[in-house]
Coordinates of C-alpha atoms and ligand atoms in Angstrom, one line a residue:
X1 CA 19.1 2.3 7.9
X2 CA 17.0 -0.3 9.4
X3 CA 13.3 -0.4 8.7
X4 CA 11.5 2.2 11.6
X5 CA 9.7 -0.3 14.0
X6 CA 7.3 1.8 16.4
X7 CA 5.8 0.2 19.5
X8 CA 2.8 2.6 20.3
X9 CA 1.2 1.7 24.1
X10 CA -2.3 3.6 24.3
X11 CA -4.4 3.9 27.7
X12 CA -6.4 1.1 27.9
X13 CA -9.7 3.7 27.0
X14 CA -11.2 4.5 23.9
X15 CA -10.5 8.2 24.1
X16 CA -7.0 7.1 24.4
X17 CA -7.0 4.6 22.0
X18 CA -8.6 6.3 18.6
X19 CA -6.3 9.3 19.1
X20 CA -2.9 7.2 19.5
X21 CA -3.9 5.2 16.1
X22 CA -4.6 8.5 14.2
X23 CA -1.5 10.0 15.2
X24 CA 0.3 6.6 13.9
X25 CA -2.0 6.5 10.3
X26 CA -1.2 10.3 10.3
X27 CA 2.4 9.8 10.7
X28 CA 2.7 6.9 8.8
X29 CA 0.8 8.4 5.8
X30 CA 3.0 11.6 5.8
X31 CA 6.5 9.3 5.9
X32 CA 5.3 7.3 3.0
X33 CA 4.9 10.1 0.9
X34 CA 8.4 10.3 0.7
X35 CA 8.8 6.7 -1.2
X36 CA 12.9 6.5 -0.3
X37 CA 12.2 5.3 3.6
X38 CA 10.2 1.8 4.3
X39 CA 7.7 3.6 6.0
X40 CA 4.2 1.6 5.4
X41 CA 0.8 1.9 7.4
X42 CA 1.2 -1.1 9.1
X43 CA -0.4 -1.8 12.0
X44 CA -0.3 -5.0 14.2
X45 CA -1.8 -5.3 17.3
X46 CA -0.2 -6.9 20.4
X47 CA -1.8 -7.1 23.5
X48 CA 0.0 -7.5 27.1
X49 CA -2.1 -7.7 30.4
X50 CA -3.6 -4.7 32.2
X51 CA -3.2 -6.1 35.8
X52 CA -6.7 -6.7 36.4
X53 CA -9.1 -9.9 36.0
X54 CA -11.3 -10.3 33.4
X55 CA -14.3 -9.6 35.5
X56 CA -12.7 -6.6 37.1
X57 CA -14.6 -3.1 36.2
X58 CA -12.3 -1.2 34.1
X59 CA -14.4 1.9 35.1
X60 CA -12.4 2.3 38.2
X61 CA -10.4 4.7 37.1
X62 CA -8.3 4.0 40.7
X63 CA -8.0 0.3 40.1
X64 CA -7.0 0.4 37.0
X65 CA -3.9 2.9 37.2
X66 CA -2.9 0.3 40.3
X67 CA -3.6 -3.1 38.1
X68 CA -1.3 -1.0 35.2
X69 CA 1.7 -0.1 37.4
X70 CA 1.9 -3.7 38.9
X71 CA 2.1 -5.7 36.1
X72 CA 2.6 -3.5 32.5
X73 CA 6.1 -2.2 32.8
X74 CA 7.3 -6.0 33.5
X75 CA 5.2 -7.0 30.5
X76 CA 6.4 -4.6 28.2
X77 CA 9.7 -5.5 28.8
X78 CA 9.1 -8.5 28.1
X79 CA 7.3 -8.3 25.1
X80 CA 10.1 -5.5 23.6
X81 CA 12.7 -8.5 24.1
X82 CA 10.4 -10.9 22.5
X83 CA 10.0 -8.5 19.1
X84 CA 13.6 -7.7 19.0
X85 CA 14.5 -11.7 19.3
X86 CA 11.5 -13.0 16.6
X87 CA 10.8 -9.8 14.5
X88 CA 13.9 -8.6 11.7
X89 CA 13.5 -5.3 12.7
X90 CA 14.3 -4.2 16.5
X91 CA 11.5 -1.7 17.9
X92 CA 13.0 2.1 16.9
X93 CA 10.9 4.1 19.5
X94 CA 8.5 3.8 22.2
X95 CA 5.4 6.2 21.8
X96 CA 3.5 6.4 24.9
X97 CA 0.6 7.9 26.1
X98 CA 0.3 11.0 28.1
X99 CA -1.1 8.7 30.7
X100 CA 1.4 6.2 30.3
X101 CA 4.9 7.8 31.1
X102 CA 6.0 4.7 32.8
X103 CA 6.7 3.0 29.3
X104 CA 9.2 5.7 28.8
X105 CA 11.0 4.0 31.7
X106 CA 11.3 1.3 30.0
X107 CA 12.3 1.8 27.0
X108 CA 15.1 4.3 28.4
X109 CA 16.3 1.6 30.0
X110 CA 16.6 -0.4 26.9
X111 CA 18.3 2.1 25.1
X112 CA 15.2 3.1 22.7
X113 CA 14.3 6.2 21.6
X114 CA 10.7 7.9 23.1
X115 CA 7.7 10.3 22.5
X116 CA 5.1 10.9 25.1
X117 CA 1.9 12.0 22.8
X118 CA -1.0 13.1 25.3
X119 CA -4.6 13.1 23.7
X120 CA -5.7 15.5 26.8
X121 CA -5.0 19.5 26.3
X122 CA -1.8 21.0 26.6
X123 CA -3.6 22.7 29.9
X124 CA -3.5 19.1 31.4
X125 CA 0.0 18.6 31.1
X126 CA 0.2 22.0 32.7
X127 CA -1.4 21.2 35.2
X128 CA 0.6 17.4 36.0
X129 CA 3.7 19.9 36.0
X130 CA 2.0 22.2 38.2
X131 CA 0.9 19.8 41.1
X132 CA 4.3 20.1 43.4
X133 CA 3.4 24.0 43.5
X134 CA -1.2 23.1 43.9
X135 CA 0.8 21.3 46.9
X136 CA 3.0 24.1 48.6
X137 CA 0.1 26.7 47.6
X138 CA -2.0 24.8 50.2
X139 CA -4.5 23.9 47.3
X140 CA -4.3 20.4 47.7
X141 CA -2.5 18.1 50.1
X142 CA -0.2 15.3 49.2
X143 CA -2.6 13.2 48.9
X144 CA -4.2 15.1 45.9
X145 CA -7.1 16.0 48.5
X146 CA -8.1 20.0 48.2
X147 CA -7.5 21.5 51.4
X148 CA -10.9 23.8 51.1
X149 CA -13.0 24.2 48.1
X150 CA -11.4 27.5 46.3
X151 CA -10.9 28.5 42.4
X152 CA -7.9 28.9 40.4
X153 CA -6.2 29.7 37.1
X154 CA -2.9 28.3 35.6
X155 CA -3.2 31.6 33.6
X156 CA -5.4 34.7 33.5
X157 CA -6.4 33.6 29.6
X158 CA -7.2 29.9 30.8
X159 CA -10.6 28.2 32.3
X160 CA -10.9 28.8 36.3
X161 CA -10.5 25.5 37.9
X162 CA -12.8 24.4 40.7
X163 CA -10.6 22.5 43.2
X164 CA -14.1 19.7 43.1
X165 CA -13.2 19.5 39.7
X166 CA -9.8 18.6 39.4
X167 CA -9.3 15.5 36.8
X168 CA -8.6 13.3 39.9
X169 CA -11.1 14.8 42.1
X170 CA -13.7 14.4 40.4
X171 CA -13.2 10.6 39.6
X172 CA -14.9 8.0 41.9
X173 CA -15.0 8.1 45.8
X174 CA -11.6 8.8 47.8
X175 CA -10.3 5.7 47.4
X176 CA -10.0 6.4 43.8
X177 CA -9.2 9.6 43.5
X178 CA -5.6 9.1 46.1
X179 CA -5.0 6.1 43.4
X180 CA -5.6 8.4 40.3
X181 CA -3.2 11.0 41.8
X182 CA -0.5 8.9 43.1
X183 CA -0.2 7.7 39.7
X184 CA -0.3 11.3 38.1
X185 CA 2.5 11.8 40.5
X186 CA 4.4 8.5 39.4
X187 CA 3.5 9.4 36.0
X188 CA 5.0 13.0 36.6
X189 CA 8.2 11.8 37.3
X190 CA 8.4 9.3 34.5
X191 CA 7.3 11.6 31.9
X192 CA 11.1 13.6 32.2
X193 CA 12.7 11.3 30.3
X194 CA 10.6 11.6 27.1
X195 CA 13.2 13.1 24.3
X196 CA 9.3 14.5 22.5
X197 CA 6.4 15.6 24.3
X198 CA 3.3 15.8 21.6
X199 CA -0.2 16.3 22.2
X200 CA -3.7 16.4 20.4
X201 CA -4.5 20.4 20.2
X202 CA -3.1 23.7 18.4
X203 CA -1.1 26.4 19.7
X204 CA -4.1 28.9 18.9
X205 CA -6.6 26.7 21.0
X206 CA -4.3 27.2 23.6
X207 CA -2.0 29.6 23.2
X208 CA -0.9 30.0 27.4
X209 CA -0.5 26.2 28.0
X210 CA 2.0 26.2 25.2
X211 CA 3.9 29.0 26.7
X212 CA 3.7 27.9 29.7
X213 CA 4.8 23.9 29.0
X214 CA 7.2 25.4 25.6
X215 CA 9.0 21.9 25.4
X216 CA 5.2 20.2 24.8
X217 CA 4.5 20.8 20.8
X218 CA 0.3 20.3 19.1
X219 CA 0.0 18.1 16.3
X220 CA -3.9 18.4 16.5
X221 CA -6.3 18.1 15.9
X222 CA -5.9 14.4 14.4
X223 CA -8.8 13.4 12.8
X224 CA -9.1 10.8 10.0
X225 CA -10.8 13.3 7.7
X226 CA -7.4 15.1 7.5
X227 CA -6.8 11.7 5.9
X228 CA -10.0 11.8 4.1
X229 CA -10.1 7.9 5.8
X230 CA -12.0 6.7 8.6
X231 CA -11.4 6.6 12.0
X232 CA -10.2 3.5 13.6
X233 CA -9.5 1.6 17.3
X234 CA -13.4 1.8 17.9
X235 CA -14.2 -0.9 21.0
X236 CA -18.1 -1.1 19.7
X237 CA -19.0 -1.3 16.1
X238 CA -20.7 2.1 14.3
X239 CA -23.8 2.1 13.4
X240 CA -23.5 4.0 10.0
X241 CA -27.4 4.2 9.4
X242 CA -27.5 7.2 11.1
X243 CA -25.8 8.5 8.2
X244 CA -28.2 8.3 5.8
X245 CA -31.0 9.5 8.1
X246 CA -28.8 13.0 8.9
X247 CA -29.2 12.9 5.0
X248 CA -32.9 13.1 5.3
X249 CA -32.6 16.2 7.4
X250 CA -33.1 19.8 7.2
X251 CA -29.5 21.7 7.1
X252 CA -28.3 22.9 10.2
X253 CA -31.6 21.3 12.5
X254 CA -30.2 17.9 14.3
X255 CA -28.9 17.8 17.9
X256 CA -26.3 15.2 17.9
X257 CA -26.4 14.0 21.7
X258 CA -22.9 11.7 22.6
X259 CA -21.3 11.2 25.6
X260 CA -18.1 9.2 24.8
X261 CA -17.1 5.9 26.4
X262 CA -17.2 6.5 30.0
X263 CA -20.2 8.3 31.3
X264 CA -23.1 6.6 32.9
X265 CA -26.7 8.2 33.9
X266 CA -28.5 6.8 36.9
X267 CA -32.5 5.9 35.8
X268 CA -33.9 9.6 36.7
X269 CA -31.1 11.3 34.8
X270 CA -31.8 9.2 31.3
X271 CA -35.2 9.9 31.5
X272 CA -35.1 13.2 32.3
X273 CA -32.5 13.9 29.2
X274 CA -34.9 12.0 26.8
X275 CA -38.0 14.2 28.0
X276 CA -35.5 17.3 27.3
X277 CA -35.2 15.4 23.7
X278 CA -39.0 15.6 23.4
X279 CA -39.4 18.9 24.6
X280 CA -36.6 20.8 22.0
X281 CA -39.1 19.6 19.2
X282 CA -36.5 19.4 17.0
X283 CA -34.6 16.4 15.1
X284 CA -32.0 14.8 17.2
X285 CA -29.8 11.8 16.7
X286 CA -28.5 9.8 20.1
X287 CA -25.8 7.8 21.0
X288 CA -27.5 5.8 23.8
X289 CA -24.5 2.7 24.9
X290 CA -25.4 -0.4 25.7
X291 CA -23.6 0.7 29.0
X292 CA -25.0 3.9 29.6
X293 CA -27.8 3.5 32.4
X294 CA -29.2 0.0 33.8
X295 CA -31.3 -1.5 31.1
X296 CA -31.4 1.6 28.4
X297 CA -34.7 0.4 26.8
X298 CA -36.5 0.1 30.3
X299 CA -35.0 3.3 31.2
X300 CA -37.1 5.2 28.2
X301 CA -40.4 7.2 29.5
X302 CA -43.1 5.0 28.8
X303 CA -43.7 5.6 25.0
X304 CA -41.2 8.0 24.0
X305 CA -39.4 5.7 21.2
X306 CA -43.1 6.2 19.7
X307 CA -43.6 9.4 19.8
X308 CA -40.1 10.5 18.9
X309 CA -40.1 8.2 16.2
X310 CA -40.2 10.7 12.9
X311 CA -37.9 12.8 14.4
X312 CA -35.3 11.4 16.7
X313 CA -32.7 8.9 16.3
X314 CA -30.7 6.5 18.9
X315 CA -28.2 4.7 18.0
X316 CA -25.4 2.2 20.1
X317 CA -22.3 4.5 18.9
X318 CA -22.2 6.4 16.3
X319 CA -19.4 7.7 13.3
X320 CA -19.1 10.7 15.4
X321 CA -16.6 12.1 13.5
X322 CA -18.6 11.8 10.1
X323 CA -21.7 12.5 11.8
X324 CA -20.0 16.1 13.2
X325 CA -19.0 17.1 10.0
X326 CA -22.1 16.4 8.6
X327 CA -24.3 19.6 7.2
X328 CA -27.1 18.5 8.8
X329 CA -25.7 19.0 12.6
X330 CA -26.8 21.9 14.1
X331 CA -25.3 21.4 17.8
X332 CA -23.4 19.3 20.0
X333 CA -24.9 18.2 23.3
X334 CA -21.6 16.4 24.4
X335 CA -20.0 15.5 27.8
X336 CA -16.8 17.5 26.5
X337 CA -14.2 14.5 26.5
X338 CA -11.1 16.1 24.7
X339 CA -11.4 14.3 21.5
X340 CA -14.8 15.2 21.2
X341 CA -14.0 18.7 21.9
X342 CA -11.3 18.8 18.8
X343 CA -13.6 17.1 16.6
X344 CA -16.5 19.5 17.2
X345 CA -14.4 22.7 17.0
X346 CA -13.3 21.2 14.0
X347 CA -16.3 21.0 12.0
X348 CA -17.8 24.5 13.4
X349 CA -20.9 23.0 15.5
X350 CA -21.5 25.0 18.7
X351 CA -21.9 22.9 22.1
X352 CA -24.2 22.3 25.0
X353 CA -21.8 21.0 27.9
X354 CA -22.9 18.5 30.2
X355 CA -19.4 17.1 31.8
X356 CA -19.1 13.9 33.5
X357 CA -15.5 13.6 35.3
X358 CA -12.0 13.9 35.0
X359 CA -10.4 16.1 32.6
X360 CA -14.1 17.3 30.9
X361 CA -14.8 20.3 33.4
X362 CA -11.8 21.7 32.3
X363 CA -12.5 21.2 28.8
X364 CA -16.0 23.0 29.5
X365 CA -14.4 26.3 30.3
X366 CA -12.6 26.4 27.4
X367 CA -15.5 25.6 25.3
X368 CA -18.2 28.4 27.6
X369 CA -15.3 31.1 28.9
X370 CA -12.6 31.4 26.5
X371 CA -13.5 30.1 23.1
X372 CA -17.4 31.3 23.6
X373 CA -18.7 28.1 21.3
X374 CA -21.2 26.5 23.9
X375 CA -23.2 26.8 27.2
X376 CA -23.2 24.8 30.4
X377 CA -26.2 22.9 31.4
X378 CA -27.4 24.0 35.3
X379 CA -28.8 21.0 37.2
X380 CA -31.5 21.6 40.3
X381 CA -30.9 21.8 43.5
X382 CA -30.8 18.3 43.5
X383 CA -28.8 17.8 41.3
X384 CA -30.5 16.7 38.2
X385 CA -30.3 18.6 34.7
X386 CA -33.6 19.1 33.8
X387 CA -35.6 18.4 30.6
X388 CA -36.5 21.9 30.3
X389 CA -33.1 23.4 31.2
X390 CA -32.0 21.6 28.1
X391 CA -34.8 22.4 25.8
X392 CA -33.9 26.2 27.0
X393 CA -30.4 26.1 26.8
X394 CA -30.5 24.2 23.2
X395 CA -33.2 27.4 22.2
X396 CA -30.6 29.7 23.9
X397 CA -27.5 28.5 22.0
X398 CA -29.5 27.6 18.1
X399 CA -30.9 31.1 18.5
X400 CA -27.7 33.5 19.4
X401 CA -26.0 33.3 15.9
X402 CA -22.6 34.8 17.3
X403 CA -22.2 31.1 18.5
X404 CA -22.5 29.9 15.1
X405 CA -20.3 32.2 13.9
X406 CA -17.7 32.0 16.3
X407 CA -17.4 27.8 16.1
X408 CA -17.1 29.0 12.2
X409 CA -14.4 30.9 13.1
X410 CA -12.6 28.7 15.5
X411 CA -13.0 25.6 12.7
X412 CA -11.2 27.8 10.2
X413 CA -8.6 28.8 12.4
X414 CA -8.1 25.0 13.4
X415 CA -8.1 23.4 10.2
X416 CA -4.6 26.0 9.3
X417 CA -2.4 24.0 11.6
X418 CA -3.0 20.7 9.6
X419 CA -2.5 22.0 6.2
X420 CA 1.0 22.1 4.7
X421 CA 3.0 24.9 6.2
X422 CA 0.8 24.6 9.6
X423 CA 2.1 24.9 12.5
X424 CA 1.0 21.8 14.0
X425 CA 1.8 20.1 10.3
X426 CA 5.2 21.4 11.0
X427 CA 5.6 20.0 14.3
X428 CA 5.0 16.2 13.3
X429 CA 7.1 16.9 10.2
X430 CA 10.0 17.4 12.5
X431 CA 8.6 14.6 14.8
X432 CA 9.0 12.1 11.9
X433 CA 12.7 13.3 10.8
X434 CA 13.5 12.8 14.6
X435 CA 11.9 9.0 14.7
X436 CA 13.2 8.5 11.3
X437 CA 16.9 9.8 12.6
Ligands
UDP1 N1 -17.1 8.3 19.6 C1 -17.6 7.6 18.5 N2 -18.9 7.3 18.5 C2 -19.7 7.6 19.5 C3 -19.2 8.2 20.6 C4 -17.9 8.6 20.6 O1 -16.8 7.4 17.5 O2 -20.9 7.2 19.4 C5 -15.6 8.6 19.6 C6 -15.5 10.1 19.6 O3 -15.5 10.5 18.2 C7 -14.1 10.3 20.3 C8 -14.1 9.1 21.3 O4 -15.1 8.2 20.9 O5 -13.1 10.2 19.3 C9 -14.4 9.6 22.7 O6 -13.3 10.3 23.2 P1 -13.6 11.5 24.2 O7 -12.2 12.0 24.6 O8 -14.5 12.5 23.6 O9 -14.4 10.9 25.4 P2 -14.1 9.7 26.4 O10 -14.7 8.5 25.8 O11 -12.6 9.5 26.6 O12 -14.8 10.0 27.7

């Protein structure tokens, strides 16, 4: 047998990005075991372009799915005929992102074998397969647009769904929300010709989107520690200081405040979230982006780095996964993106949930209604989330133990699926035979 030669194609996003190279290192680590196949934790990175300028503003969600369809499919056939002329081994398989069925496409036509591995829940996938019906139901029209605002489950057991908070509703204005569903319905379609579907959870996390999508099959939750390695395909270097100060602190005290790669805070909304800080009197490390509001250091209340100074922490991004499984982490004041979801269930820390868009509403009501490890944050009337609804709420969640104890319980329950015998271990066991096959 030839040497297995895997051409991975992430989402251009970091949430899509750290995921997709776990689940190779994860892989790859498990193949090698087994000395008798040439399986080695090689990596090389390729890059093709993602139909928009260098200027353009890869935020826009909208713009970016329409620069991607345009020009990637063309470029990655391309770039498969250029491995399989200059490379001695022919790519094997084609692992796409969930997000990224249309590579499928591609390599079916090429004869190579494919996985589509989604870094979203399960419940997402449920609900891509699900939109033909939100359609006839009246929920939405074909244009992704809800027809009134209503509620509604996939299941009974499952978080309600707000029809403002779909994942393409609640991305962008219009324009960019019809974009962001027209290629959920494109990427619908291309999606069927996957021979693996394979996704970031565990089928205890969510058992009813498992029964109700039965070909899709967890291999979550991938994190390096399963690896005992780091994580890797960060787009901003860590700032491992932080480390050693979460050394300094008392067990079980720090608020660890991270909002993954996307969300932004206008001026008022910063400020108001570092006078919440101030006001939990109680240590708290930051991930405050370069990106994250206009001018981050300006944005500050005058004098609060000075006063916060012995006890809180900001940092430009952080080793979130060390820093979550760290002792010193009390809870998790996160805007609920998926991986940040696993990797706090993972490590037993309770949440405060302040979503931003897309998929992380959904992700809040399994994390507040059906898991029971968190709280929402309420904004005002205007829409602002308060400094003092956050000092409450933090009070409100450090206080209750049976949150603490449940994220206990939920960690140990996770963690099963990844040790030998697992369920999810089981599942990329047989992935591997298949890619190796
Ligand atoms: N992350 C990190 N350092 C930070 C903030 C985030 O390493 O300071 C990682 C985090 O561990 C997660 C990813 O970035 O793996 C963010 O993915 P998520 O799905 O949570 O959010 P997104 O960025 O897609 O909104």
């Amino acid at each position: 047998m030839g040497r297995l030669h895997v051409l991975a194609v992430p989402f251009p996003a970091q949430g899509h990005v750290i995921p997709l190279m776990e689940l190779h290192k994860t892989w790859s680590g498990m193949a090698s075991k087994s000395r008798k196949d040439d399986v080695r934790d090689q990596i090389r990175l390729v890059s093709i372009p993602d139909g928009l300028e260098a200027w353009e503003d890869r935020n826009d969600l909208g713009k970016s799915c329409e620069g991607i369809l345009r020009v990637m499919p063309k470029k990655l056939e391309e770039l498969i005929q250029e491995i399989n002329r200059t490379d001695d081994h022919n790519i094997t398989c084609v692992i796409a992102d969930g997000s990224m069925g249309w590579a499928l496409e591609v390599a079916e036509k090429m004869g190579i074998k494919r996985a589509l591995f989604s870094p979203a829940a399960a419940a997402m996938m449920v609900l891509v397969y699900r939109i033909q019906k939100l359609i006839d139901d009246g929920i939405v029209d074909n244009d992704g647009t809800p027809i009134k605002n209503q509620k509604f489950h996939l299941s009974p057991n499952m978080p309600t769904i707000n029809t403002a908070n779909l994942p393409w509703t609640s991305i962008g204005d219009s324009t960019a929300q019809r974009r962001v569903f027209k290629y959920l319905l494109r990427n619908k379609k291309s999606i069927t010709v996957a021979d693996w579907l394979i996704c970031n959870s565990t089928y205890d996390l969510e058992p009813d989107a498992f029964s109700l999508v039965q070909t899709l099959l967890p291999v979550g939750p991938l994190l390096a520690s399963n690896r005992q390695a780091n994580s890797a395909g960060h787009f901003w270097p860590e700032d491992s200081t932080c480390l050693e100060w979460l050394d300094q602190q008392p067990a079980c005290s720090v608020i660890y405040v991270a909002f993954g790669s996307f969300t932004v805070f206008d001026k008022a909304q910063f400020r108001e979230l570092a006078l919440g800080l101030e006001l939990c009197n109680r240590p708290f490390l930051w991930v405050v982006r370069p990106d994250i509001t206009t001018g981050a250091n300006d944005a500050y209340p005058e004098g609060f780095q000075e006063r916060v100074s012995s006890r809180g922490l900001m940092v430009g991004w952080a080793p979130q996964q060390k820093v979550l499984s760290h002792p010193s982490v009390a809870c998790f004041l996160s805007h609920c993106g998926w991986n940040s979801t696993m990797e706090g269930v993972s490590n037993g820390v309770p949440f405060l949930c302040w979503p931003y868009f897309a998929d992380q509403f959904f992700n809040q009501g399994y994390i507040c209604d059906v898991w029971r490890v968190g709280l929402g944050l309420n904004p005002d009337e205007r829409g602002v989330i308060l400094g003092e609804e956050i000092n409450n709420k933090v009070d409100e969640l450090l206080i209750d133990e049976k949150f603490k104890a449940r994220a206990m319980e939920l960690k140990e329950m996770t963690a099963l699926n990844v040790k030998e015998g697992g369920k999810s271990h089981n599942n990329l066991k047989n992935f591997i035979e298949w890619i190796k096959s």
